[in-house]
mmCIF file with all atom_site columns, C-alpha atoms in Angstrom:
data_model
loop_
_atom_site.group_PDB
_atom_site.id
_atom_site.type_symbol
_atom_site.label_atom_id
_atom_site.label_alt_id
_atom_site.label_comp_id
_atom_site.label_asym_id
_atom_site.label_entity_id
_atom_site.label_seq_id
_atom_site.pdbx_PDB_ins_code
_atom_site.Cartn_x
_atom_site.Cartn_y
_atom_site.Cartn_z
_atom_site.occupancy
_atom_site.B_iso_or_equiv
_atom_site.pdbx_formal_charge
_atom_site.auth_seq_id
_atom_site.auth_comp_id
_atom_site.auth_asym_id
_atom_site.auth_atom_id
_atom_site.pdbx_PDB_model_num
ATOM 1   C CA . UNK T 1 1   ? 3.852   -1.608  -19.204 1.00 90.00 ? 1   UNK T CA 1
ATOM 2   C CA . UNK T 1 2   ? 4.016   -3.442  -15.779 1.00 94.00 ? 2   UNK T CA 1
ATOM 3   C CA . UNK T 1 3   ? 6.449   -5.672  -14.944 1.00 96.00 ? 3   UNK T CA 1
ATOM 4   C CA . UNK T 1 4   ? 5.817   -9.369  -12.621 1.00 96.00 ? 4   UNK T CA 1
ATOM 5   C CA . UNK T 1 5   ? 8.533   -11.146 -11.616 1.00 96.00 ? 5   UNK T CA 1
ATOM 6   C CA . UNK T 1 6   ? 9.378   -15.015 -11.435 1.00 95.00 ? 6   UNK T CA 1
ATOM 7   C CA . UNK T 1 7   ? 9.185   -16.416 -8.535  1.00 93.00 ? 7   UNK T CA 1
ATOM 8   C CA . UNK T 1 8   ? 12.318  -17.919 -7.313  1.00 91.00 ? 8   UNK T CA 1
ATOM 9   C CA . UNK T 1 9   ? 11.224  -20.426 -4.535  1.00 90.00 ? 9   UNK T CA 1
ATOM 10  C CA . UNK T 1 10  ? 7.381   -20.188 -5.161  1.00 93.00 ? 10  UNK T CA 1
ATOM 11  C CA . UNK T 1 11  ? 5.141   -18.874 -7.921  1.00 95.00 ? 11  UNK T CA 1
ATOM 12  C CA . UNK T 1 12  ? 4.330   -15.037 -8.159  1.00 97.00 ? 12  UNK T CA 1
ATOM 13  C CA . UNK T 1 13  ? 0.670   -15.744 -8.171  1.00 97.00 ? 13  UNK T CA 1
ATOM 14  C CA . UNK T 1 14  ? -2.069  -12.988 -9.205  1.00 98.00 ? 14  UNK T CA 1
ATOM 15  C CA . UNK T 1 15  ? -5.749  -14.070 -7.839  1.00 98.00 ? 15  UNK T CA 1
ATOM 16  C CA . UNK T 1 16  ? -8.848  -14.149 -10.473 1.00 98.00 ? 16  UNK T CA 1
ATOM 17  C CA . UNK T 1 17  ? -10.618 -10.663 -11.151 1.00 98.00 ? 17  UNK T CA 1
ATOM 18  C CA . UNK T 1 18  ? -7.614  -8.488  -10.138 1.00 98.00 ? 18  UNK T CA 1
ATOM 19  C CA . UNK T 1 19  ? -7.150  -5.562  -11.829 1.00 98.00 ? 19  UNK T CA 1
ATOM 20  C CA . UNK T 1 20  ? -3.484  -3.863  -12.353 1.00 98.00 ? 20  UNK T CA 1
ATOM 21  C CA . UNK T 1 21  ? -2.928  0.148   -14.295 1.00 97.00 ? 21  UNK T CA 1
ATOM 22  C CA . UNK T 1 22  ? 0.324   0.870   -15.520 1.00 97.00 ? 22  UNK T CA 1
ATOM 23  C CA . UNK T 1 23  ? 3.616   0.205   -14.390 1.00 97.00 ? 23  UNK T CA 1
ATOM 24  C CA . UNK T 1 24  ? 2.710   -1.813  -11.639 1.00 98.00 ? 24  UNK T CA 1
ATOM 25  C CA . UNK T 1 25  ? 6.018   -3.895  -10.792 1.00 98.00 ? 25  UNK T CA 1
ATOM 26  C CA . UNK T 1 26  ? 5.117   -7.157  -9.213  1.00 98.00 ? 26  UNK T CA 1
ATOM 27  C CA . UNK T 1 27  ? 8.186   -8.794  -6.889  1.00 97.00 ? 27  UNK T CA 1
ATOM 28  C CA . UNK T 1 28  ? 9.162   -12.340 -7.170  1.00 97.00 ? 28  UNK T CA 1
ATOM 29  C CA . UNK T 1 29  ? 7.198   -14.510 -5.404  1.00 98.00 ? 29  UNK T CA 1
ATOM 30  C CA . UNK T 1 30  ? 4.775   -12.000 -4.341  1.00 98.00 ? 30  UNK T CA 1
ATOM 31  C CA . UNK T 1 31  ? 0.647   -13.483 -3.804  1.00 98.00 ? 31  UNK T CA 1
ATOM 32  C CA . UNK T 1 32  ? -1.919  -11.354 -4.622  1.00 98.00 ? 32  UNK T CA 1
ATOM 33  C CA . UNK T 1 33  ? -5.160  -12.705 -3.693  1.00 98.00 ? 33  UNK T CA 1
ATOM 34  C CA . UNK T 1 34  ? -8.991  -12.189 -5.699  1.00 98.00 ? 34  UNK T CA 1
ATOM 35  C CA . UNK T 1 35  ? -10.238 -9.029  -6.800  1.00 98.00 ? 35  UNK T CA 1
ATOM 36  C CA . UNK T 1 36  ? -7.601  -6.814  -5.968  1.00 98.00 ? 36  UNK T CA 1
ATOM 37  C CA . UNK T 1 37  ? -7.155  -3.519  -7.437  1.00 98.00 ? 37  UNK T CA 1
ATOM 38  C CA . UNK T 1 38  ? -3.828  -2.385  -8.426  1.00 98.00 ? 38  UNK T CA 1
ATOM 39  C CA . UNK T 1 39  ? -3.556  1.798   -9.364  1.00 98.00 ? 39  UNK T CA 1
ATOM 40  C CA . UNK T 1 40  ? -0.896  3.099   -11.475 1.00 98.00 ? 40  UNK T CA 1
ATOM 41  C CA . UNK T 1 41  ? 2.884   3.044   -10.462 1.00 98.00 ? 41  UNK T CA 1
ATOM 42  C CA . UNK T 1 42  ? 2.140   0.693   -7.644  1.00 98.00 ? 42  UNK T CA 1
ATOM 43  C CA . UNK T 1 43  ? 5.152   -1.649  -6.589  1.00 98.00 ? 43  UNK T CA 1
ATOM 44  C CA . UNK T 1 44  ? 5.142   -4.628  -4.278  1.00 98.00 ? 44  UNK T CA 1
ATOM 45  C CA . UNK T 1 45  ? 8.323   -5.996  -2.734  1.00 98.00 ? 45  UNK T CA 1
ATOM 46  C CA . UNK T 1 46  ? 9.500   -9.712  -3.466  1.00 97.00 ? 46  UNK T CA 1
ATOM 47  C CA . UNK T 1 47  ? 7.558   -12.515 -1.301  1.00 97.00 ? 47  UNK T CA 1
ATOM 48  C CA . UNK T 1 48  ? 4.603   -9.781  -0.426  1.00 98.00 ? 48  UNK T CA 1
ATOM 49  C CA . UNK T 1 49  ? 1.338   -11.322 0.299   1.00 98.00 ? 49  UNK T CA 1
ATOM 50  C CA . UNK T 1 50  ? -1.757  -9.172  -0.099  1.00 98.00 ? 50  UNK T CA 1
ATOM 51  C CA . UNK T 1 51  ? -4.874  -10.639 0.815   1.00 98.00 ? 51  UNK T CA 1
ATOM 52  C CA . UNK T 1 52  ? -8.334  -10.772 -1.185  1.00 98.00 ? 52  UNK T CA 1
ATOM 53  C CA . UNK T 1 53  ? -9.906  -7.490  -2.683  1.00 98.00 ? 53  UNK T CA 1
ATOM 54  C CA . UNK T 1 54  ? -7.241  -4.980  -1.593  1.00 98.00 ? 54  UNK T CA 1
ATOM 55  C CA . UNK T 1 55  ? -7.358  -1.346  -3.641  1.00 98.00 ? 55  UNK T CA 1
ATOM 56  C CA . UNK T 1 56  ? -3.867  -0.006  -3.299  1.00 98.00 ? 56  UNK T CA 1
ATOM 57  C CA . UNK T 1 57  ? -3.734  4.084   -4.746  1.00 98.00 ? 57  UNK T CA 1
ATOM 58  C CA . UNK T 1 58  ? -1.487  5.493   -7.283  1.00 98.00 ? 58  UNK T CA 1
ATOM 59  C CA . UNK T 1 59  ? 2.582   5.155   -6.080  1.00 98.00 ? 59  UNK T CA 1
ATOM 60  C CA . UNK T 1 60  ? 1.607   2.939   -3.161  1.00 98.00 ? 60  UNK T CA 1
ATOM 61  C CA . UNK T 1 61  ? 4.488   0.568   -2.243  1.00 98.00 ? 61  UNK T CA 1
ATOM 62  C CA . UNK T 1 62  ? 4.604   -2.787  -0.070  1.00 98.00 ? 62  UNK T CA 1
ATOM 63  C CA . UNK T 1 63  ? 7.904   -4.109  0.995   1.00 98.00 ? 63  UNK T CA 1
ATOM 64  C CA . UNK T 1 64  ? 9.518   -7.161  0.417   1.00 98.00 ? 64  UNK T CA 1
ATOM 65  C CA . UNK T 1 65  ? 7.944   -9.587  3.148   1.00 98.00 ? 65  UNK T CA 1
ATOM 66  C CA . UNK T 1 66  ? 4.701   -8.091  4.268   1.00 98.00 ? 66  UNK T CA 1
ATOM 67  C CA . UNK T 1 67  ? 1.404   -9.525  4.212   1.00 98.00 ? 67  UNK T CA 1
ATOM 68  C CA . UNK T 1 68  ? -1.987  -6.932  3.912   1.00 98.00 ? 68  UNK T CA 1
ATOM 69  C CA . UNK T 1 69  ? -5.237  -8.538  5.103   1.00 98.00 ? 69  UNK T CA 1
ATOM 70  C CA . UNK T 1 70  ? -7.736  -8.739  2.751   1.00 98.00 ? 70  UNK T CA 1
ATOM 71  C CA . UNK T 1 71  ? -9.794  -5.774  2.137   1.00 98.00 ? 71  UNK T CA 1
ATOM 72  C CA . UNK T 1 72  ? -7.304  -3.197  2.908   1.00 98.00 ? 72  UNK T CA 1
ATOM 73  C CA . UNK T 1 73  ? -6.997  -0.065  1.450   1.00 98.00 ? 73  UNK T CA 1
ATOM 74  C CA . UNK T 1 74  ? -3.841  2.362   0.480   1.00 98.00 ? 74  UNK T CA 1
ATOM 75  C CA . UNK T 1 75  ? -4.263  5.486   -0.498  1.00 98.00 ? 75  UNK T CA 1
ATOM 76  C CA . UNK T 1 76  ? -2.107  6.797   -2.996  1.00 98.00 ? 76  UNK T CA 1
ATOM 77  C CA . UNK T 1 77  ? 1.788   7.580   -2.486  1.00 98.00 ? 77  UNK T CA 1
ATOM 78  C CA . UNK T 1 78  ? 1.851   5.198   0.507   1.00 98.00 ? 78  UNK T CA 1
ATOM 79  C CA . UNK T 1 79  ? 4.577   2.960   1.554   1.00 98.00 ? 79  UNK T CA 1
ATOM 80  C CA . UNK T 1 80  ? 3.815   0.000   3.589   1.00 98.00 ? 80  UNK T CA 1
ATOM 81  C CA . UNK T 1 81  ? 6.330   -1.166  6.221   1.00 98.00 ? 81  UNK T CA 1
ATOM 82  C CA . UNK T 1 82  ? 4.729   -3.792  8.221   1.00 98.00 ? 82  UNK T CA 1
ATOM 83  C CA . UNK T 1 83  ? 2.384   -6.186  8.485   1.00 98.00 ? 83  UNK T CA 1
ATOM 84  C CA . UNK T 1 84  ? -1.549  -5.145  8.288   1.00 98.00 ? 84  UNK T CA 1
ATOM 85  C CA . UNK T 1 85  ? -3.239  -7.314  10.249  1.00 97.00 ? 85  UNK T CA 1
ATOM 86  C CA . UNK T 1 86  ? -6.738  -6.482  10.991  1.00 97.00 ? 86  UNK T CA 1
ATOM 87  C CA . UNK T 1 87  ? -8.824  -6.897  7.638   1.00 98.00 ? 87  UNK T CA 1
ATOM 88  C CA . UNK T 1 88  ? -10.737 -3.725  6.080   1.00 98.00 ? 88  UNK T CA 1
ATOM 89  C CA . UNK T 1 89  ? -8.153  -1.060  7.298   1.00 97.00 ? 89  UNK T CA 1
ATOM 90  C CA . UNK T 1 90  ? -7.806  2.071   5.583   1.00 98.00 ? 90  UNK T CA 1
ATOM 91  C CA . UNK T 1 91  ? -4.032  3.031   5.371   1.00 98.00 ? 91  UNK T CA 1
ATOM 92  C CA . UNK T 1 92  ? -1.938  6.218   4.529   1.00 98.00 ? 92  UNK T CA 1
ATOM 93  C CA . UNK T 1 93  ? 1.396   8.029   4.728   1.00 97.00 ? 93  UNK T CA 1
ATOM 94  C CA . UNK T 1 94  ? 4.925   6.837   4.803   1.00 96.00 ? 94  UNK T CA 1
ATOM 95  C CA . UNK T 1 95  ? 5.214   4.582   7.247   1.00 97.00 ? 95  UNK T CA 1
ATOM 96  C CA . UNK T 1 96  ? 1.837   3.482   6.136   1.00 98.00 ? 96  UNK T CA 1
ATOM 97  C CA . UNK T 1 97  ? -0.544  3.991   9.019   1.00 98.00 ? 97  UNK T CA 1
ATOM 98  C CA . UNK T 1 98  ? -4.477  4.163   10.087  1.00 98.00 ? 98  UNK T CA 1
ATOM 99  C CA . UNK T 1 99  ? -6.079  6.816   7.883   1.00 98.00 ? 99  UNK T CA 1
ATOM 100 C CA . UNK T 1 100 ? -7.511  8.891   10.417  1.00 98.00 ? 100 UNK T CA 1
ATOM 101 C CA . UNK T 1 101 ? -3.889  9.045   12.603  1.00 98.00 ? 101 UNK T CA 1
ATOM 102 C CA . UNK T 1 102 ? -2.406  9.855   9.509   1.00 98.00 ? 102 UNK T CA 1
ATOM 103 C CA . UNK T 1 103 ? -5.169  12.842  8.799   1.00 97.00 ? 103 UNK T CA 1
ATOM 104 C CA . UNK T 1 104 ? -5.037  13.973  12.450  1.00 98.00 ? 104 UNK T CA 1
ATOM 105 C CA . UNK T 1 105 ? -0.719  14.322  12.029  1.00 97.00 ? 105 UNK T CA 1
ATOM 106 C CA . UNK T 1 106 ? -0.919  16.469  8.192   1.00 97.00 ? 106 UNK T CA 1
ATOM 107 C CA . UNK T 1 107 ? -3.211  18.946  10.215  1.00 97.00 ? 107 UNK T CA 1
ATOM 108 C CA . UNK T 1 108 ? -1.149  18.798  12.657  1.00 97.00 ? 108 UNK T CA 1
ATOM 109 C CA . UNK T 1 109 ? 1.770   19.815  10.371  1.00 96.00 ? 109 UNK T CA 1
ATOM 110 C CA . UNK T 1 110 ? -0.182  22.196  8.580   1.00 95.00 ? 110 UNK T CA 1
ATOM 111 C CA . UNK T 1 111 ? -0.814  23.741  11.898  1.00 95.00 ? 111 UNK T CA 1
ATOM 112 C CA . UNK T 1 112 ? 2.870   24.077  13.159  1.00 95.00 ? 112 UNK T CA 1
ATOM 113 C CA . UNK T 1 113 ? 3.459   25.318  9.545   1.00 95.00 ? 113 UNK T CA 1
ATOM 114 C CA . UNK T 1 114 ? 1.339   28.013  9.713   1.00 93.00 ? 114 UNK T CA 1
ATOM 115 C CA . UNK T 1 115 ? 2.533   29.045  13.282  1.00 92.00 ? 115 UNK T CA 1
ATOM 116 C CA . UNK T 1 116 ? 5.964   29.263  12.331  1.00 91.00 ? 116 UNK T CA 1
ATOM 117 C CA . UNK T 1 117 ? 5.233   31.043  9.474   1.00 89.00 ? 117 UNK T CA 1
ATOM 118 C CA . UNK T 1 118 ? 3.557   33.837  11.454  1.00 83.00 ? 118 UNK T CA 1
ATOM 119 C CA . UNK T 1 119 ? -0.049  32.826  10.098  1.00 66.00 ? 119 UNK T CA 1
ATOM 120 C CA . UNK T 1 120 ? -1.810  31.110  12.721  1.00 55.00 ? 120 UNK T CA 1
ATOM 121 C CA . UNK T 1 121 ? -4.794  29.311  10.949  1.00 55.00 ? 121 UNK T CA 1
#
């Protein structure tokens, strides 16, 4: 099951229409706003804020103190560090970062990989 945590200094609040999969642990205090959807394994720090209809992937993670603007999204396995500011932003990797930086560094890696391992691609 998931677990949600009681807030200490203010309510853990979970906005209307939000959905949440399996073992989804919810931090004290945390705010999740309307609509949100919440994949399996998905943990948010204490006194997170995420704003209305976020979709956050399987194993994504936002730590204790950071605030998502509404409509972000997270794709799976993602661990959010900082703040998101700009509403709508598509998010990946570990730090979380814009999508298609995050794309543009695995093929980078790939790449180097590949090179190193005598098989240029």
């Amino acid at each position: 099951g998931s677990c949600i945590d009681r807030g200490s200094w203010r309510d853990t609040s979970i906005g209307a229409h939000t959905k949440m999969d399996n073992l989804v642990q919810v931090g004290h205090n945390v705010v999740i706003g309307v609509g949100c959807l919440l994949c399996a394994d998905v943990a948010l720090g204490g006194s997170a804020t995420l704003g209305d209809y976020c979709v956050l992937g399987g194993k994504a993670a936002v730590a204790d103190h950071v605030s998502v603007a509404a409509g972000t999204r997270v794709a799976a396995c993602s661990g959010v560090t900082s703040h998101v500011d700009s509403p709508g932003t598509t998010i990946a990797g570990l730090p979380a970062r814009p999508i298609a930086l995050w794309r543009r560094e695995v093929a980078w890696a790939r790449r180097a990989a590949a090179r190193e391992a005598g098989g240029a691609r």
